[in-house]
Amino acid sequence: MKKLDWNLVAQEIVDNIGGFENIVEMFHCATRLRFVMKDDNLANLENLKKITYVKGYNKQDNQHQLIIGAGTVDKIYKGYQNIAGVSAVGSDLNVAGKTKLWNKEISWQSNCLQITKKGLNSFAAIFVPLIPIFIIGGMSLAFKSLFAQFLDVNNGFLQILDIIGGAILGSLPAFVGYTAAKKWGGNPFIGMSMGMILIAPALLNSYSNGAPVMLGFELGTPQSVIDAEVKNAFDQWLSNNNLTNNGLEPKEIVGYYFTIFSGVANNFFEIKLIGYQAQIIPVLLVLILSVNLEKGLRKITPEAIAIIVVPLVTVLFSTWIAFWLIGPLGQIIGKGLAIGITAVYKYTNYYGIGFGGMIFAGVYPLLVITGLHQGFLPIEAQLLMDSKLQYGHSFSFITPVACVSNIAQGTACLIAIFYIKNKQQKSTAASAVFGAHLGITEPAMFGVNLQIKPLLVAAIAGSACGGYWLGMTHTVANSLGSASWIGLVQFDWTNTEALKYFAANDIPATFSSLAPGIHVTIAMLISMGATAGFSFLLLNTKWGKNALVSFNGDELKVQTQQ
């Protein structure tokens, strides 16, 4: 069989969007080739949609998206890199200037909406390339949590999984530093350096440290003074909790970190030597500073000394501001965001009532269509990190919602197979069903469900039904990973940790005696059943029959006329 030339496929796409000179930016996510053009009128959308590997098309603001599918989109983008001469490191092509942040010709509401969309697009460009490492790290910790329920805590295999997950998720600031600097026009390696500085070994590891009591000491404080303070804090903790020392060690309850500049200006410039492992908001805020500082320095620094002055001044100044002001501020924002989102979800779901879960799961497919669901990735990472620091175990309600949504899309596409007449389209739909049940829904959504709109409505309704169960039971995942049947390992299969979490937050969860893993399985089955029922119902209406006629084309029209 002749080897497929992906360069030719990429060239066909480029030819139909006005050539290289019309491309402002091009990059890709797990399933979509995304690009921005100087002049949208030069694009031939009809020809683009007819390209063999293009399963669908979507436009969000000024960004065009070709839905291609996992794996294939990587090959097409590499073909684009080959013909464009773009390096793998600088994996996008920027040839145009910035668009205005505020457009005086439109209303302030439209400006706010446009800025929000740009922000979400920027988030997608930063976090979409990191999806594979999120999955690796999250699934490693998920498997560790699953196997720890019947293996000894000192088992070697568990330690390997913990090392993989802890290393990847603990190093998130370094990865985010690279992609954020690259997206915002800075040197990605300076950005990565800033991220690594925030998780330096000399800092207290906030990801692995779970002590409920923390003390701060000026760097250089004698160890005898530290030990005495730790012992006093430990005794006070026992007293406050009406406990006796039943074999507990002070270090299990009381942790400590060091500070510098504590004696300057009444501690105004005090810096806590605490790391920002697995935290997203602090590193993003730091990168906003460092990238803009780097750009400014490049404009005013003589070329002869720029290679030394620009990176050195950027890193030194950004590091000091990061630990003194931006990092702590980012932590406050991140915790506030996590508390706010969790509170909204908590108070919209009650005993027997899953209103919040139903709305979130019903809206989620629409977010996937626009690509806005990528914005939940950093939010969920923050939720997992914040709950781990607070309760010693990670919790998130976002992954369960994504699970029922993905299963609903796959089920709707599965039902379509029974109505599709064209063998090639039937085969495409079958592969899309498989992908959706493994967590990649774009081929099913854009290739079938959006074209047969009653199926999309059925999937939304089915997802909402599954979400209702998730809401009233307050089902939570313990890590990031795949929102699919494979992702069941991301859920606890005992209810011990969930019950502690519910008790600590006074969460009114229905059927709390069941483990989260059981609840999400039930919710996914509800989503499947409801979607299948709504699909059959809607496809047998006049609207559904017309949608099928339109999708199947002339072949079905002739059959209906006969």
PDB file of N, CA and C in Angstrom, residues 480-545:
ATOM      1  N   LEU A 480      -7.049  13.916  37.313  1.00  0.00           N
ATOM      2  CA  LEU A 480      -7.290  14.187  35.906  1.00  0.00           C
ATOM      3  C   LEU A 480      -7.072  12.912  35.110  1.00  0.00           C
ATOM      4  N   GLY A 481      -7.567  12.898  33.875  1.00  0.00           N
ATOM      5  CA  GLY A 481      -7.349  11.723  33.033  1.00  0.00           C
ATOM      6  C   GLY A 481      -8.313  11.704  31.870  1.00  0.00           C
ATOM      7  N   SER A 482      -8.818  10.535  31.560  1.00  0.00           N
ATOM      8  CA  SER A 482      -9.708  10.346  30.420  1.00  0.00           C
ATOM      9  C   SER A 482     -11.160  10.335  30.888  1.00  0.00           C
ATOM     10  N   ALA A 483     -11.976  11.235  30.302  1.00  0.00           N
ATOM     11  CA  ALA A 483     -13.396  11.292  30.655  1.00  0.00           C
ATOM     12  C   ALA A 483     -14.142  10.249  29.823  1.00  0.00           C
ATOM     13  N   SER A 484     -14.016   9.003  30.237  1.00  0.00           N
ATOM     14  CA  SER A 484     -14.573   7.892  29.457  1.00  0.00           C
ATOM     15  C   SER A 484     -14.677   6.658  30.356  1.00  0.00           C
ATOM     16  N   TRP A 485     -14.989   5.522  29.731  1.00  0.00           N
ATOM     17  CA  TRP A 485     -15.041   4.281  30.505  1.00  0.00           C
ATOM     18  C   TRP A 485     -13.672   3.948  31.082  1.00  0.00           C
ATOM     19  N   ILE A 486     -12.608   4.280  30.339  1.00  0.00           N
ATOM     20  CA  ILE A 486     -11.253   4.059  30.861  1.00  0.00           C
ATOM     21  C   ILE A 486     -11.035   4.878  32.128  1.00  0.00           C
ATOM     22  N   GLY A 487     -11.659   6.049  32.165  1.00  0.00           N
ATOM     23  CA  GLY A 487     -11.474   6.964  33.281  1.00  0.00           C
ATOM     24  C   GLY A 487     -12.108   6.520  34.586  1.00  0.00           C
ATOM     25  N   LEU A 488     -12.740   5.351  34.608  1.00  0.00           N
ATOM     26  CA  LEU A 488     -13.320   4.861  35.861  1.00  0.00           C
ATOM     27  C   LEU A 488     -12.253   4.660  36.938  1.00  0.00           C
ATOM     28  N   VAL A 489     -10.996   4.499  36.503  1.00  0.00           N
ATOM     29  CA  VAL A 489      -9.924   4.338  37.500  1.00  0.00           C
ATOM     30  C   VAL A 489      -9.647   5.656  38.218  1.00  0.00           C
ATOM     31  N   GLN A 490     -10.189   6.762  37.727  1.00  0.00           N
ATOM     32  CA  GLN A 490      -9.975   8.063  38.366  1.00  0.00           C
ATOM     33  C   GLN A 490     -10.924   8.301  39.538  1.00  0.00           C
ATOM     34  N   PHE A 491     -11.718   7.310  39.861  1.00  0.00           N
ATOM     35  CA  PHE A 491     -12.703   7.445  40.932  1.00  0.00           C
ATOM     36  C   PHE A 491     -12.404   6.455  42.048  1.00  0.00           C
ATOM     37  N   ASP A 492     -12.648   6.895  43.283  1.00  0.00           N
ATOM     38  CA  ASP A 492     -12.486   5.996  44.432  1.00  0.00           C
ATOM     39  C   ASP A 492     -13.579   4.935  44.392  1.00  0.00           C
ATOM     40  N   TRP A 493     -13.197   3.697  44.713  1.00  0.00           N
ATOM     41  CA  TRP A 493     -14.179   2.606  44.729  1.00  0.00           C
ATOM     42  C   TRP A 493     -14.530   2.185  46.149  1.00  0.00           C
ATOM     43  N   THR A 494     -14.142   3.009  47.096  1.00  0.00           N
ATOM     44  CA  THR A 494     -14.673   2.937  48.459  1.00  0.00           C
ATOM     45  C   THR A 494     -15.150   4.349  48.797  1.00  0.00           C
ATOM     46  N   ASN A 495     -16.035   4.466  49.753  1.00  0.00           N
ATOM     47  CA  ASN A 495     -16.612   5.788  50.053  1.00  0.00           C
ATOM     48  C   ASN A 495     -15.928   6.481  51.232  1.00  0.00           C
ATOM     49  N   THR A 496     -14.809   5.935  51.713  1.00  0.00           N
ATOM     50  CA  THR A 496     -14.160   6.476  52.913  1.00  0.00           C
ATOM     51  C   THR A 496     -13.769   7.938  52.754  1.00  0.00           C
ATOM     52  N   GLU A 497     -12.995   8.249  51.715  1.00  0.00           N
ATOM     53  CA  GLU A 497     -12.516   9.622  51.520  1.00  0.00           C
ATOM     54  C   GLU A 497     -13.666  10.563  51.174  1.00  0.00           C
ATOM     55  N   ALA A 498     -14.617  10.083  50.374  1.00  0.00           N
ATOM     56  CA  ALA A 498     -15.754  10.924  49.996  1.00  0.00           C
ATOM     57  C   ALA A 498     -16.580  11.319  51.215  1.00  0.00           C
ATOM     58  N   LEU A 499     -16.796  10.378  52.136  1.00  0.00           N
ATOM     59  CA  LEU A 499     -17.565  10.671  53.342  1.00  0.00           C
ATOM     60  C   LEU A 499     -16.871  11.720  54.205  1.00  0.00           C
ATOM     61  N   LYS A 500     -15.535  11.632  54.303  1.00  0.00           N
ATOM     62  CA  LYS A 500     -14.779  12.644  55.057  1.00  0.00           C
ATOM     63  C   LYS A 500     -14.952  14.021  54.418  1.00  0.00           C
ATOM     64  N   TYR A 501     -14.885  14.039  53.092  1.00  0.00           N
ATOM     65  CA  TYR A 501     -15.027  15.298  52.337  1.00  0.00           C
ATOM     66  C   TYR A 501     -16.426  15.887  52.529  1.00  0.00           C
ATOM     67  N   PHE A 502     -17.459  15.041  52.440  1.00  0.00           N
ATOM     68  CA  PHE A 502     -18.837  15.509  52.627  1.00  0.00           C
ATOM     69  C   PHE A 502     -19.048  16.049  54.040  1.00  0.00           C
ATOM     70  N   ALA A 503     -18.492  15.342  55.031  1.00  0.00           N
ATOM     71  CA  ALA A 503     -18.660  15.763  56.424  1.00  0.00           C
ATOM     72  C   ALA A 503     -17.948  17.092  56.678  1.00  0.00           C
ATOM     73  N   ALA A 504     -16.750  17.244  56.134  1.00  0.00           N
ATOM     74  CA  ALA A 504     -15.970  18.468  56.358  1.00  0.00           C
ATOM     75  C   ALA A 504     -16.641  19.690  55.737  1.00  0.00           C
ATOM     76  N   ASN A 505     -17.382  19.482  54.634  1.00  0.00           N
ATOM     77  CA  ASN A 505     -17.998  20.603  53.924  1.00  0.00           C
ATOM     78  C   ASN A 505     -19.516  20.659  54.081  1.00  0.00           C
ATOM     79  N   ASP A 506     -20.062  19.765  54.919  1.00  0.00           N
ATOM     80  CA  ASP A 506     -21.518  19.712  55.131  1.00  0.00           C
ATOM     81  C   ASP A 506     -22.248  19.592  53.793  1.00  0.00           C
ATOM     82  N   ILE A 507     -21.799  18.665  52.957  1.00  0.00           N
ATOM     83  CA  ILE A 507     -22.380  18.461  51.624  1.00  0.00           C
ATOM     84  C   ILE A 507     -23.526  17.455  51.713  1.00  0.00           C
ATOM     85  N   PRO A 508     -24.709  17.836  51.243  1.00  0.00           N
ATOM     86  CA  PRO A 508     -25.881  16.947  51.307  1.00  0.00           C
ATOM     87  C   PRO A 508     -25.915  15.975  50.134  1.00  0.00           C
ATOM     88  N   ALA A 509     -25.153  14.898  50.208  1.00  0.00           N
ATOM     89  CA  ALA A 509     -25.058  13.940  49.111  1.00  0.00           C
ATOM     90  C   ALA A 509     -26.065  12.807  49.285  1.00  0.00           C
ATOM     91  N   THR A 510     -26.798  12.508  48.218  1.00  0.00           N
ATOM     92  CA  THR A 510     -27.741  11.395  48.215  1.00  0.00           C
ATOM     93  C   THR A 510     -26.986  10.086  47.983  1.00  0.00           C
ATOM     94  N   PHE A 511     -27.439   9.001  48.623  1.00  0.00           N
ATOM     95  CA  PHE A 511     -26.817   7.676  48.478  1.00  0.00           C
ATOM     96  C   PHE A 511     -25.315   7.730  48.751  1.00  0.00           C
ATOM     97  N   SER A 512     -24.930   8.413  49.815  1.00  0.00           N
ATOM     98  CA  SER A 512     -23.507   8.579  50.118  1.00  0.00           C
ATOM     99  C   SER A 512     -22.846   7.276  50.562  1.00  0.00           C
ATOM    100  N   SER A 513     -23.618   6.243  50.803  1.00  0.00           N
ATOM    101  CA  SER A 513     -23.037   4.955  51.191  1.00  0.00           C
ATOM    102  C   SER A 513     -22.367   4.269  50.000  1.00  0.00           C
ATOM    103  N   LEU A 514     -22.679   4.720  48.786  1.00  0.00           N
ATOM    104  CA  LEU A 514     -22.065   4.145  47.593  1.00  0.00           C
ATOM    105  C   LEU A 514     -20.799   4.903  47.228  1.00  0.00           C
ATOM    106  N   ALA A 515     -19.829   4.210  46.668  1.00  0.00           N
ATOM    107  CA  ALA A 515     -18.555   4.820  46.291  1.00  0.00           C
ATOM    108  C   ALA A 515     -18.721   5.685  45.048  1.00  0.00           C
ATOM    109  N   PRO A 516     -17.874   6.713  44.875  1.00  0.00           N
ATOM    110  CA  PRO A 516     -17.937   7.566  43.676  1.00  0.00           C
ATOM    111  C   PRO A 516     -17.837   6.776  42.377  1.00  0.00           C
ATOM    112  N   GLY A 517     -17.015   5.717  42.358  1.00  0.00           N
ATOM    113  CA  GLY A 517     -16.889   4.902  41.154  1.00  0.00           C
ATOM    114  C   GLY A 517     -18.203   4.270  40.745  1.00  0.00           C
ATOM    115  N   ILE A 518     -18.988   3.840  41.732  1.00  0.00           N
ATOM    116  CA  ILE A 518     -20.304   3.248  41.447  1.00  0.00           C
ATOM    117  C   ILE A 518     -21.245   4.326  40.936  1.00  0.00           C
ATOM    118  N   HIS A 519     -21.206   5.488  41.552  1.00  0.00           N
ATOM    119  CA  HIS A 519     -22.100   6.582  41.141  1.00  0.00           C
ATOM    120  C   HIS A 519     -21.837   7.029  39.703  1.00  0.00           C
ATOM    121  N   VAL A 520     -20.568   7.181  39.328  1.00  0.00           N
ATOM    122  CA  VAL A 520     -20.293   7.650  37.968  1.00  0.00           C
ATOM    123  C   VAL A 520     -20.662   6.574  36.949  1.00  0.00           C
ATOM    124  N   THR A 521     -20.507   5.307  37.314  1.00  0.00           N
ATOM    125  CA  THR A 521     -20.935   4.218  36.422  1.00  0.00           C
ATOM    126  C   THR A 521     -22.440   4.278  36.190  1.00  0.00           C
ATOM    127  N   ILE A 522     -23.200   4.472  37.273  1.00  0.00           N
ATOM    128  CA  ILE A 522     -24.659   4.595  37.156  1.00  0.00           C
ATOM    129  C   ILE A 522     -25.013   5.794  36.286  1.00  0.00           C
ATOM    130  N   ALA A 523     -24.339   6.920  36.521  1.00  0.00           N
ATOM    131  CA  ALA A 523     -24.630   8.137  35.762  1.00  0.00           C
ATOM    132  C   ALA A 523     -24.342   7.946  34.278  1.00  0.00           C
ATOM    133  N   MET A 524     -23.263   7.249  33.939  1.00  0.00           N
ATOM    134  CA  MET A 524     -22.924   7.007  32.535  1.00  0.00           C
ATOM    135  C   MET A 524     -23.937   6.071  31.876  1.00  0.00           C
ATOM    136  N   LEU A 525     -24.406   5.093  32.635  1.00  0.00           N
ATOM    137  CA  LEU A 525     -25.440   4.192  32.107  1.00  0.00           C
ATOM    138  C   LEU A 525     -26.761   4.942  31.915  1.00  0.00           C
ATOM    139  N   ILE A 526     -27.091   5.833  32.844  1.00  0.00           N
ATOM    140  CA  ILE A 526     -28.284   6.674  32.689  1.00  0.00           C
ATOM    141  C   ILE A 526     -28.145   7.537  31.442  1.00  0.00           C
ATOM    142  N   SER A 527     -26.965   8.119  31.265  1.00  0.00           N
ATOM    143  CA  SER A 527     -26.713   8.959  30.100  1.00  0.00           C
ATOM    144  C   SER A 527     -26.887   8.168  28.805  1.00  0.00           C
ATOM    145  N   MET A 528     -26.378   6.936  28.788  1.00  0.00           N
ATOM    146  CA  MET A 528     -26.523   6.080  27.601  1.00  0.00           C
ATOM    147  C   MET A 528     -27.988   5.768  27.315  1.00  0.00           C
ATOM    148  N   GLY A 529     -28.681   5.307  28.356  1.00  0.00           N
ATOM    149  CA  GLY A 529     -30.082   4.919  28.175  1.00  0.00           C
ATOM    150  C   GLY A 529     -30.966   6.083  27.764  1.00  0.00           C
ATOM    151  N   ALA A 530     -30.783   7.227  28.433  1.00  0.00           N
ATOM    152  CA  ALA A 530     -31.601   8.397  28.124  1.00  0.00           C
ATOM    153  C   ALA A 530     -31.309   8.907  26.715  1.00  0.00           C
ATOM    154  N   THR A 531     -30.033   8.935  26.344  1.00  0.00           N
ATOM    155  CA  THR A 531     -29.670   9.401  24.997  1.00  0.00           C
ATOM    156  C   THR A 531     -30.250   8.490  23.926  1.00  0.00           C
ATOM    157  N   ALA A 532     -30.140   7.179  24.140  1.00  0.00           N
ATOM    158  CA  ALA A 532     -30.703   6.231  23.172  1.00  0.00           C
ATOM    159  C   ALA A 532     -32.209   6.428  23.036  1.00  0.00           C
ATOM    160  N   GLY A 533     -32.903   6.582  24.156  1.00  0.00           N
ATOM    161  CA  GLY A 533     -34.346   6.783  24.125  1.00  0.00           C
ATOM    162  C   GLY A 533     -34.728   8.069  23.413  1.00  0.00           C
ATOM    163  N   PHE A 534     -34.075   9.167  23.768  1.00  0.00           N
ATOM    164  CA  PHE A 534     -34.369  10.453  23.114  1.00  0.00           C
ATOM    165  C   PHE A 534     -34.020  10.403  21.630  1.00  0.00           C
ATOM    166  N   SER A 535     -32.955   9.687  21.275  1.00  0.00           N
ATOM    167  CA  SER A 535     -32.550   9.593  19.864  1.00  0.00           C
ATOM    168  C   SER A 535     -33.612   8.892  19.035  1.00  0.00           C
ATOM    169  N   PHE A 536     -34.053   7.730  19.491  1.00  0.00           N
ATOM    170  CA  PHE A 536     -35.101   7.004  18.762  1.00  0.00           C
ATOM    171  C   PHE A 536     -36.375   7.839  18.674  1.00  0.00           C
ATOM    172  N   LEU A 537     -36.702   8.516  19.768  1.00  0.00           N
ATOM    173  CA  LEU A 537     -37.924   9.325  19.791  1.00  0.00           C
ATOM    174  C   LEU A 537     -37.848  10.474  18.792  1.00  0.00           C
ATOM    175  N   LEU A 538     -36.753  11.225  18.820  1.00  0.00           N
ATOM    176  CA  LEU A 538     -36.628  12.410  17.960  1.00  0.00           C
ATOM    177  C   LEU A 538     -36.425  12.046  16.497  1.00  0.00           C
ATOM    178  N   LEU A 539     -35.724  10.941  16.223  1.00  0.00           N
ATOM    179  CA  LEU A 539     -35.496  10.544  14.832  1.00  0.00           C
ATOM    180  C   LEU A 539     -36.765  10.051  14.156  1.00  0.00           C
ATOM    181  N   ASN A 540     -37.757   9.703  14.945  1.00  0.00           N
ATOM    182  CA  ASN A 540     -39.025   9.254  14.375  1.00  0.00           C
ATOM    183  C   ASN A 540     -40.065  10.365  14.288  1.00  0.00           C
ATOM    184  N   THR A 541     -39.646  11.592  14.612  1.00  0.00           N
ATOM    185  CA  THR A 541     -40.509  12.754  14.390  1.00  0.00           C
ATOM    186  C   THR A 541     -40.285  13.273  12.972  1.00  0.00           C
ATOM    187  N   LYS A 542     -41.123  14.191  12.538  1.00  0.00           N
ATOM    188  CA  LYS A 542     -40.970  14.779  11.206  1.00  0.00           C
ATOM    189  C   LYS A 542     -39.625  15.487  11.096  1.00  0.00           C
ATOM    190  N   TRP A 543     -39.241  16.181  12.179  1.00  0.00           N
ATOM    191  CA  TRP A 543     -37.952  16.879  12.208  1.00  0.00           C
ATOM    192  C   TRP A 543     -36.807  15.885  12.042  1.00  0.00           C
ATOM    193  N   GLY A 544     -36.877  14.776  12.759  1.00  0.00           N
ATOM    194  CA  GLY A 544     -35.834  13.768  12.687  1.00  0.00           C
ATOM    195  C   GLY A 544     -35.751  13.119  11.318  1.00  0.00           C
ATOM    196  N   LYS A 545     -36.895  12.799  10.716  1.00  0.00           N
ATOM    197  CA  LYS A 545     -36.904  12.169   9.395  1.00  0.00           C
ATOM    198  C   LYS A 545     -36.329  13.096   8.336  1.00  0.00           C
TER     199      LYS A 545
END
